[in-house]
Amino acid sequence: MSNPNLAVELAGLKLKNPVMPASGCFGFGREYSNYYPLSQLGAVVVKATTLEPRLGNPTPRVTEVTAGMLNAIGLANPGVEKVITQELPWLAKQDVPIIVNVAGSTEREYCRVVEEISNSGYAQAIELNVSCPNVKLGGLTFGADPKVLANLIKKVKKVSAVPLFVKLSPNVTDIQDLAIAAEAAGADGLSLINTLIGMQIDIKTRKPVLANKIGGLSGPAIKPVAVRMVYQVAQVVKIPIIGMGGIYSGIDALEFIMAGASAVMVGTANFTNPMACPKIIKEIADFMAAEGIESLEEIRGCAL
Amino acid sequence: MSNPNLAVELAGLKLKNPVMPASGCFGFGREYSNYYPLSQLGAVVVKATTLEPRLGNPTPRVTEVTAGMLNAIGLANPGVEKVITQELPWLAKQDVPIIVNVAGSTEREYCRVVEEISNSGYAQAIELNVSCPNVKLGGLTFGADPKVLANLIKKVKKVSAVPLFVKLSPNVTDIQDLAIAAEAAGADGLSLINTLIGMQIDIKTRKPVLANKIGGLSGPAIKPVAVRMVYQVAQVVKIPIIGMGGIYSGIDALEFIMAGASAVMVGTANFTNPMACPKIIKEIADFMAAEGIESLEEIRGCAL
Amino acid sequence: MLLDVTGITNLTSNIWELCLSGPFPYQRVQAGQFINILINQGKDHILRRPISIAEVDTNKKSLTIVFRVVGQGTEWLSQRQVGDQLNIIGPLGTGFQLPAKNSKVVVVGGGIGVPPLYQLVKELKQITNDLTIILGFRNQADCFWVERFAKLGQVLVATNDGSFGTKGFVTDLLDTKANYEYLYSCGPRGMLQALKNHCQGINIQGYVSLEERMACGVGACYGCVCSSADRKLHYRICKEGPVFNWEEVAL
Amino acid sequence: MLLDVTGITNLTSNIWELCLSGPFPYQRVQAGQFINILINQGKDHILRRPISIAEVDTNKKSLTIVFRVVGQGTEWLSQRQVGDQLNIIGPLGTGFQLPAKNSKVVVVGGGIGVPPLYQLVKELKQITNDLTIILGFRNQADCFWVERFAKLGQVLVATNDGSFGTKGFVTDLLDTKANYEYLYSCGPRGMLQALKNHCQGINIQGYVSLEERMACGVGACYGCVCSSADRKLHYRICKEGPVFNWEEVAL
Ligand SMILES: Cc1cc2nc3c(=O)[nH]c(=O)nc-3n(C[C@H](O)[C@H](O)[C@H](O)COP(=O)(O)OP(=O)(O)OC[C@H]3O[C@@H](n4cnc5c(N)ncnc54)[C@H](O)[C@@H]3O)c2cc1C
Ligand SMILES: Cc1cc2nc3c(=O)[nH]c(=O)nc-3n(C[C@H](O)[C@H](O)[C@H](O)COP(=O)(O)OP(=O)(O)OC[C@H]3O[C@@H](n4cnc5c(N)ncnc54)[C@H](O)[C@@H]3O)c2cc1C
Ligand SMILES: Cc1cc2nc3c(=O)[nH]c(=O)nc-3n(C[C@H](O)[C@H](O)[C@H](O)COP(=O)(O)O)c2cc1C
Ligand SMILES: Cc1cc2nc3c(=O)[nH]c(=O)nc-3n(C[C@H](O)[C@H](O)[C@H](O)COP(=O)(O)O)c2cc1C
Ligand code: FES
Ligand code: FES
């Protein structure tokens, strides 16, 4: 096997390979297009988009921790109108599928953003962010209760013409419950995991480092939790899963695929190495070639 | 300040310093007594003790991950009778307070173990383990629901003559809910956090590394989550909090204390460095001396 | 990019100068830009450390950075030796906008904010002769690169304790009646604020270089923002900055 | 404890011999015990790596380990140089119980299980002259330390492909009619099982050294257990083992 086939299909969406940058870690694609053509990617997932422009939280809003980082960006984005007029047209020219991550504070807000994105024709899929830990303490309003989540998904599905991936939060007691509820409500796929909620205290100032106090933990530190959740969810749903959390190498990506993910997203690794995504794609291909794997279907969920 | 006072009081229990080994990471104390006198410690917390002897899970039951490890020991222990007759008498001679970690499968089992330990007279306190992730998939039966937890605590309190610390699981949506319920039910203190549930897959064998598949994630990787939970719980309870999760240095311990912990436990760090606890005690003292802190009360919860 | 360490010099108790060479788009560097450095192959630290470009030599194909040891990343950097390699990305950000020819210019640096102004001053020399350089340090032991700057123009130094140059702050040396047309500055946020207040009411274009904790360093994560003057917008320090016209931003 | 690396030698494509010296309770070492090595100050790897003691020299105050590179920890170990230091704890575990004087003994090692038997054979030489050493390797390229053992006694070698010694397995070389009284073995679990089956029905004391993934290495975490023969009990390989009488454990 010298030329393994990395193509995957996610709820009808055909990707040339299973690797996508994770939302919030790749802006709207422009910056990393200075490092490689975005057409090398399976898809591009853009920053969370809300109805109105949002400034996000005060700074500092990122800090490093052991094997990871905390962020409390707080959904900073230019708002759906500017995203559609100023960001997506450029990205649409890059010959790569676009997935728009959508966030909101109310069901109405979610629905309006999804509708506008769907109508714009730029997005091949929408990722519903119901798991941002940084909006306010005790947030996660939509991502923690299966009923609330199901209601939101049903409403959003009505106004969306493109596949809907629901991005789940890991900060819950039972991820399987939420996954089952999301599938039953009509989600076309699930993305997991978003960040774990964490905090760092600077013992010199004796205060939390982040202005927002708490932030989302990402990076290698969370990989075991993420793999476990993908594995658990893969046992209870039929819709495709996009796995993420600390993926830095092809080996990491393959762990998620063997745990049941159809595709993966790469977040924090982009910051460490701007070439992380192309590197991971190559490492997956190399592994498949070395082990004689012709298609990722062969190994998806093989650890289950 | 050349001689800071590290003493702390936890629900009437006086400790010469706030550093204790975490349950399950220090056996019953014998092994590490080859490295230093146990009397240097604030207290010794022993392995989870159950009514009957337990073998635990099949091997492999430990594996390393980035900045941490997974364990699926599964409450292996010789059972309460042997613990009382063969382990605690030796430990009682080491001139250090003893905290016995108690686990069980039913309320009755918990109560019987607590009663026997309390009656034995060896334990200065009991730590109720309602958060072991390794007993069966989807376990956590007692640690995930505030009502179930409160009922257990009330029953256990009736048969215990020593202070009761309740060790909470981090694998829940709302740690504050559980903490509030535990306090209301009569807990004398809270220990947090136990391990996060994680998994590692060996891409060569294409299977989970642990025979139990899932295991508990501990070590530096979980520290931000642990600090955050201590911080959140400190805002809603008055009983003392014992913080743990990835503590490797005095700085780490101080983060927990500033987040609101009265004392700390050290788990995985013992494996990396058998002298971890004495080192951490010294580093806390050095920091206090350098910053002119006379007692830990001065800085406890100062980041809140 | 992998650059070779070609020199490392200790300047003060905790400040180091590091020279790098190797494949790098030297021509593209704008004074005030920075590079983002991977620490120990990303093994202990997943985030790169941003450090300003202090000097670039297009002929010799080399660049110089100066940094203060404040934590593990800069500690590791200070232990590099000639022959080691550094994994970097850059040049990043938007640097200083140069003034009109023959303008009257003052450059003000404080502490570790001094070196990023060196490449700027080199370029200013090509444009104007009317150049004043004001440098502030805590004390004599903390002073560095004063002579280096003195070769390019008139240098005034202030130290907090007067152990070198004038006792006081850079603002004490900045004559608001001197009719400076442009001010360029880099240093602690407090110094930049003080400078802006000091220049209140006089007609001067001020450019300041800001810092914030960064994750990506390229503009993708929105981690490193500062507020626009009216606080209605955010700018990314790593992309729209680190240099801003001080009228644009809330200091 | 910090030990100095005093020698490092490459034995086969992926097997290395490392000599250490420094403060260590050499006298206390029992053949079959192990040390637990911290990798790179614990920075990238929080768990120590257990490696058996292959030889200990109480006079020269040195000890030798031999390891196969299988992952990042052993890879790092293979890159150590003379003059580097290793942070280790040990000696750990319970080693081989020596036989009665002048017994008839066979020692069987397979692959990376060969070196832990070297110190044992040295000690056996003091006790008995009736000593057979059987070593198994995959092929000639994987063979090592055969001559070293040959200096201490009669050595029989089996390789899977016959490229060195006899073609076949160690069991093919173990004559069950030879009236061996003691068997000592270290190697892959499959080989130990095969040996035990092979010796079924003959009157022999078998001692085997086992492996399991470890966390603490000292008996505190219950991570590294094996089952007793009746599967009713667990033994900690790092404390009650790594050497067990093969009647005691479920192989
Ligand atoms: C655009 C820009 C240019 C810079 N140029 C220079 C320079 O030329 N010379 C120099 O010495 N320093 C410069 N810095 C600051 C430098 O990046 C930090 O001192 C460095 O990242 C600290 O790393 P550390 O691992 O040593 O410390 P850490 O242990 O990570 O942190 C120590 C302290 O450094 C500060 N810090 C940490 N990370 C950052 C960050 N990403 N940005 C700003 N501050 C941070 C924090 O306040 C923290 O308290 C620059 C920063 C920016 C944003
Ligand atoms: C008591 C004992 C004595 C040992 N003596 C030797 C020896 O003399 N020479 C030698 O080469 N090896 C020995 N080993 C095995 C050695 O410990 C592992 O090969 C080593 O820990 C692997 O580390 P790594 O970082 O290179 O590989 P990793 O990347 O950690 O793992 C690679 C592979 O090694 C195995 N492994 C990992 N950790 C352990 C562990 N703690 N115990 C057993 N296997 C593990 C796993 O099966 C894994 O697939 C011994 C193990 C034990 C328990
Ligand atoms: C700086 C930053 C910003 C993020 N912003 C978003 C976001 O806007 N929407 C979202 O769904 N997830 C967001 N995330 C979460 C990531 O998409 C991803 O789920 C998480 O970081 C775990 O993956 P990683 O470990 O590869 O980074 C953000 C993460 C980081 C680090
Ligand atoms: C090997 C191992 C065994 C453990 N066994 C127990 C146990 O028996 N009872 C318990 O309450 N916690 C147990 N824990 C959890 C620890 O006490 C502690 O809560 C956790 O490891 C986080 O701390 P650390 O990061 O310092 O290790 C165990 C942890 C490890 C690593
Ligand atoms: S550091 Fe990511 S946007 Fe500036
Ligand atoms: S490794 Fe901890 S008991 Fe053996």
Coordinates of C-alpha atoms in Angstrom, one line a residue, chain B:
Chain B
M1 CA 10.3 35.1 59.2
S2 CA 12.8 32.3 59.4
N3 CA 10.5 29.7 60.9
P4 CA 7.0 29.8 59.4
N5 CA 4.3 27.8 61.0
L6 CA 2.9 25.2 58.7
A7 CA 0.4 23.7 61.1
V8 CA -3.2 23.5 60.0
E9 CA -6.4 22.3 61.6
L10 CA -9.0 20.3 59.7
A11 CA -12.3 19.8 61.4
G12 CA -10.6 19.5 64.7
L13 CA -7.8 17.4 63.4
K14 CA -4.4 19.1 64.0
L15 CA -1.7 18.5 61.4
K16 CA 1.8 19.8 61.7
N17 CA 1.8 20.7 58.1
P18 CA -0.8 20.6 55.2
V19 CA 0.9 17.9 53.1
M20 CA -0.4 14.3 53.0
P21 CA 0.1 11.5 50.5
A22 CA -3.1 10.8 48.5
S23 CA -5.0 7.6 49.0
G24 CA -3.9 4.7 46.7
C25 CA -0.5 6.3 46.0
F26 CA 1.1 5.4 49.3
G27 CA -0.1 1.9 50.1
F28 CA -0.4 1.7 53.9
G29 CA 2.8 3.7 54.4
R30 CA 5.4 1.0 54.8
E31 CA 7.1 1.4 51.4
Y32 CA 7.8 5.1 51.7
S33 CA 8.9 4.8 55.3
N34 CA 12.1 3.4 53.7
Y35 CA 12.7 6.9 52.3
Y36 CA 11.9 9.2 55.2
P37 CA 10.2 9.0 58.6
L38 CA 6.4 9.3 58.1
S39 CA 6.2 11.6 61.0
Q40 CA 7.4 14.4 58.7
L41 CA 4.0 14.2 57.0
G42 CA 0.8 16.1 58.0
A43 CA -1.0 12.8 57.9
V44 CA -0.9 9.5 56.0
V45 CA -3.9 8.6 53.9
V46 CA -4.1 4.9 53.2
K47 CA -5.4 2.9 50.2
A48 CA -9.1 2.6 49.8
T49 CA -10.4 -0.1 52.2
T50 CA -13.4 -2.2 51.5
L51 CA -15.4 -4.7 53.6
E52 CA -14.1 -7.8 51.8
P53 CA -10.6 -8.2 50.3
R54 CA -10.5 -7.1 46.6
L55 CA -8.1 -8.1 43.9
G56 CA -9.0 -5.3 41.7
N57 CA -8.9 -5.2 37.9
P58 CA -6.8 -7.3 35.5
T59 CA -3.4 -6.0 34.3
P60 CA -2.2 -3.8 32.7
R61 CA -3.7 -1.5 35.2
V62 CA -1.4 1.5 35.0
T63 CA 0.0 3.4 32.0
E64 CA 1.7 6.6 31.3
V65 CA 0.2 9.5 29.3
T66 CA 1.5 13.0 28.6
A67 CA 2.0 14.7 31.9
G68 CA 0.1 12.1 33.8
M69 CA -0.9 8.5 34.1
L70 CA -4.0 6.3 34.0
N71 CA -4.8 3.8 36.6
A72 CA -7.4 1.1 36.9
I73 CA -6.4 -0.6 40.1
G74 CA -10.0 -1.1 41.0
L75 CA -9.8 -0.8 44.8
A76 CA -7.4 -3.7 45.3
N77 CA -7.0 -4.0 49.1
P78 CA -6.8 -6.7 51.7
G79 CA -10.2 -5.9 53.2
V80 CA -11.1 -4.0 56.4
E81 CA -10.3 -6.8 58.8
K82 CA -6.7 -7.3 57.6
V83 CA -6.2 -3.6 57.3
I84 CA -7.1 -3.2 61.0
T85 CA -5.1 -6.2 62.2
Q86 CA -2.1 -6.1 59.8
E87 CA -1.6 -2.6 58.5
L88 CA -2.9 0.1 60.9
P89 CA -1.1 -1.1 64.0
W90 CA 2.3 -0.7 62.3
L91 CA 1.3 2.7 60.9
A92 CA 0.0 3.9 64.3
K93 CA 3.5 3.6 65.7
Q94 CA 4.9 6.0 63.1
D95 CA 3.8 9.1 65.0
V96 CA 1.6 10.5 62.3
P97 CA -2.2 11.0 62.1
I98 CA -3.9 8.3 60.0
I99 CA -6.7 8.9 57.6
V100 CA -8.4 5.8 56.2
N101 CA -10.0 6.0 52.7
V102 CA -13.2 3.9 52.7
A103 CA -14.9 2.5 49.6
G104 CA -17.9 0.2 49.1
S105 CA -20.6 -1.0 46.7
T106 CA -23.6 -0.4 48.9
E107 CA -24.6 1.9 51.7
R108 CA -24.4 -1.0 54.1
E109 CA -20.9 -1.9 53.1
Y110 CA -19.7 1.7 53.5
C111 CA -21.3 1.9 56.9
R112 CA -19.8 -1.3 58.1
V113 CA -16.3 -0.4 57.0
V114 CA -16.6 3.1 58.5
E115 CA -17.9 1.7 61.7
E116 CA -15.1 -0.9 62.0
I117 CA -12.4 1.7 61.2
S118 CA -13.9 4.2 63.6
N119 CA -14.1 1.6 66.4
S120 CA -10.6 0.3 65.8
G121 CA -9.3 3.6 67.2
Y122 CA -6.5 3.8 64.7
A123 CA -7.9 6.4 62.4
Q124 CA -7.9 10.1 63.2
A125 CA -10.3 10.7 60.3
I126 CA -12.0 8.9 57.5
E127 CA -12.1 9.8 53.9
L128 CA -15.1 8.6 52.0
N129 CA -14.3 7.6 48.5
V130 CA -17.4 8.1 46.4
S131 CA -15.5 8.8 43.3
C132 CA -13.5 5.8 42.2
P133 CA -13.9 5.7 38.4
N134 CA -12.4 2.2 38.1
V135 CA -15.0 -0.1 39.6
K136 CA -17.2 -0.4 36.6
L137 CA -18.0 1.6 33.5
G138 CA -20.6 4.2 34.4
G139 CA -19.8 3.8 38.1
L140 CA -19.6 6.7 40.4
T141 CA -22.9 5.7 41.7
F142 CA -22.5 7.5 44.9
G143 CA -20.5 10.5 43.8
A144 CA -22.5 11.8 40.9
D145 CA -26.0 12.5 42.4
P146 CA -26.3 15.0 45.3
K147 CA -29.3 13.2 46.9
V148 CA -27.7 9.8 46.8
L149 CA -24.5 11.3 48.1
A150 CA -26.3 13.1 51.0
N151 CA -28.1 9.9 52.0
L152 CA -24.8 8.0 52.2
I153 CA -23.1 10.7 54.2
K154 CA -25.9 10.9 56.7
K155 CA -25.8 7.1 57.3
V156 CA -22.1 7.0 57.5
K157 CA -21.9 9.9 59.9
K158 CA -24.1 8.0 62.4
V159 CA -21.5 5.2 62.8
S160 CA -18.4 7.3 62.7
A161 CA -16.8 8.8 65.8
V162 CA -14.0 10.6 63.8
P163 CA -14.2 13.5 61.3
L164 CA -15.5 12.5 57.9
F165 CA -13.9 13.9 54.7
V166 CA -15.8 13.2 51.5
K167 CA -13.7 12.8 48.4
L168 CA -15.5 14.2 45.4
S169 CA -15.3 13.1 41.8
P170 CA -14.3 15.6 39.1
N171 CA -16.4 13.8 36.5
V172 CA -19.5 15.7 37.2
T173 CA -21.4 18.6 35.6
D174 CA -21.6 20.7 38.7
I175 CA -19.1 20.1 41.5
Q176 CA -20.7 22.9 43.6
D177 CA -24.0 21.0 43.8
L178 CA -22.3 18.0 45.2
A179 CA -20.2 20.0 47.6
I180 CA -23.2 21.8 49.0
A181 CA -25.1 18.5 49.4
A182 CA -22.1 16.9 51.2
E183 CA -21.8 19.8 53.6
A184 CA -25.5 19.9 54.3
A185 CA -25.5 16.1 55.0
G186 CA -22.8 16.5 57.6
A187 CA -19.4 16.1 55.9
D188 CA -16.7 17.6 58.1
G189 CA -14.5 18.4 55.1
L190 CA -14.1 17.7 51.4
S191 CA -11.3 16.2 49.5
L192 CA -11.0 17.0 45.8
I193 CA -10.3 15.9 43.2
N194 CA -10.2 12.2 42.5
T195 CA -9.0 11.2 39.0
L196 CA -10.6 12.2 35.7
I197 CA -11.8 9.3 33.5
G198 CA -9.5 8.7 30.6
M199 CA -8.3 6.2 28.1
Q200 CA -5.2 5.4 26.1
I201 CA -5.2 3.3 22.9
D202 CA -2.1 1.5 21.7
I203 CA -2.2 2.1 17.9
K204 CA 0.0 -1.0 17.3
T205 CA -2.3 -3.4 19.1
R206 CA -5.3 -1.2 18.2
K207 CA -6.8 -1.8 21.6
P208 CA -7.0 0.2 24.9
V209 CA -3.8 -0.2 26.9
L210 CA -5.5 -0.9 30.2
A211 CA -7.3 -4.2 30.5
N212 CA -10.1 -2.3 32.1
K213 CA -10.1 0.0 29.0
I214 CA -10.9 3.2 31.0
G215 CA -8.8 4.4 33.9
G216 CA -8.3 7.4 36.2
L217 CA -6.2 10.2 34.9
S218 CA -3.9 11.8 37.6
G219 CA -0.8 13.9 37.6
P220 CA 0.2 17.4 36.3
A221 CA -2.3 17.1 33.4
I222 CA -5.3 17.5 35.8
K223 CA -4.0 20.3 37.9
P224 CA -5.9 23.2 36.2
V225 CA -9.1 21.3 36.5
A226 CA -8.4 20.5 40.2
V227 CA -7.5 24.1 41.1
R228 CA -10.7 25.3 39.4
M229 CA -12.8 22.9 41.3
V230 CA -11.3 23.7 44.7
Y231 CA -11.8 27.4 43.8
Q232 CA -15.5 26.8 42.9
V233 CA -16.2 24.7 45.9
A234 CA -14.4 27.1 48.3
Q235 CA -17.0 29.7 47.2
V236 CA -19.9 27.7 48.4
V237 CA -18.9 25.7 51.5
K238 CA -17.5 26.6 54.9
I239 CA -16.0 23.2 55.8
P240 CA -12.3 22.7 55.1
I241 CA -11.2 21.5 51.7
I242 CA -8.2 19.2 51.0
G243 CA -7.0 19.9 47.5
M244 CA -5.2 17.6 45.2
G245 CA -4.5 16.8 41.5
G246 CA -1.0 17.0 40.0
I247 CA 0.8 18.5 43.0
Y248 CA 4.6 18.2 42.4
S249 CA 6.0 21.2 44.1
G250 CA 5.4 23.7 46.8
I251 CA 4.3 26.1 44.2
D252 CA 1.6 23.7 43.0
A253 CA 0.5 23.2 46.6
L254 CA 0.3 26.9 47.2
E255 CA -2.0 27.3 44.1
F256 CA -4.4 25.0 45.8
I257 CA -4.2 26.8 49.1
M258 CA -4.7 30.2 47.5
A259 CA -7.7 28.7 45.7
G260 CA -9.2 27.9 49.1
A261 CA -7.7 24.5 50.2
S262 CA -6.7 24.1 53.9
A263 CA -4.5 21.2 53.1
V264 CA -3.3 19.2 50.1
M265 CA -2.7 15.6 49.1
V266 CA 0.1 14.4 46.9
G267 CA -0.5 11.3 44.7
T268 CA 1.3 10.6 41.5
A269 CA 4.3 12.7 42.4
N270 CA 5.3 10.0 44.9
F271 CA 6.0 7.7 42.0
T272 CA 8.1 10.2 40.1
N273 CA 10.0 11.1 43.3
P274 CA 9.7 9.0 46.5
M275 CA 10.8 12.2 48.4
A276 CA 8.0 14.3 46.9
C277 CA 6.1 15.0 50.1
P278 CA 9.1 16.2 52.2
K279 CA 10.3 18.3 49.2
I280 CA 6.9 19.9 48.9
I281 CA 6.7 20.6 52.6
K282 CA 10.1 22.3 52.5
E283 CA 9.2 24.4 49.4
I284 CA 6.0 25.6 51.1
A285 CA 8.1 26.7 54.1
D286 CA 10.7 28.4 51.9
F287 CA 8.0 30.4 50.1
M288 CA 6.4 31.4 53.4
A289 CA 9.7 32.5 54.7
A290 CA 10.6 34.4 51.6
E291 CA 7.2 36.2 51.5
G292 CA 6.9 36.8 55.2
I293 CA 3.9 34.6 55.6
E294 CA 3.5 33.5 59.2
S295 CA 0.6 31.0 58.9
L296 CA -1.2 29.4 56.0
E297 CA -4.4 31.1 57.2
E298 CA -3.0 34.3 55.8
I299 CA -3.1 33.1 52.2
R300 CA -5.8 30.4 52.2
G301 CA -8.4 31.4 49.6
C302 CA -6.6 34.7 48.8
A303 CA -7.2 34.2 45.1
L304 CA -11.0 34.0 45.6

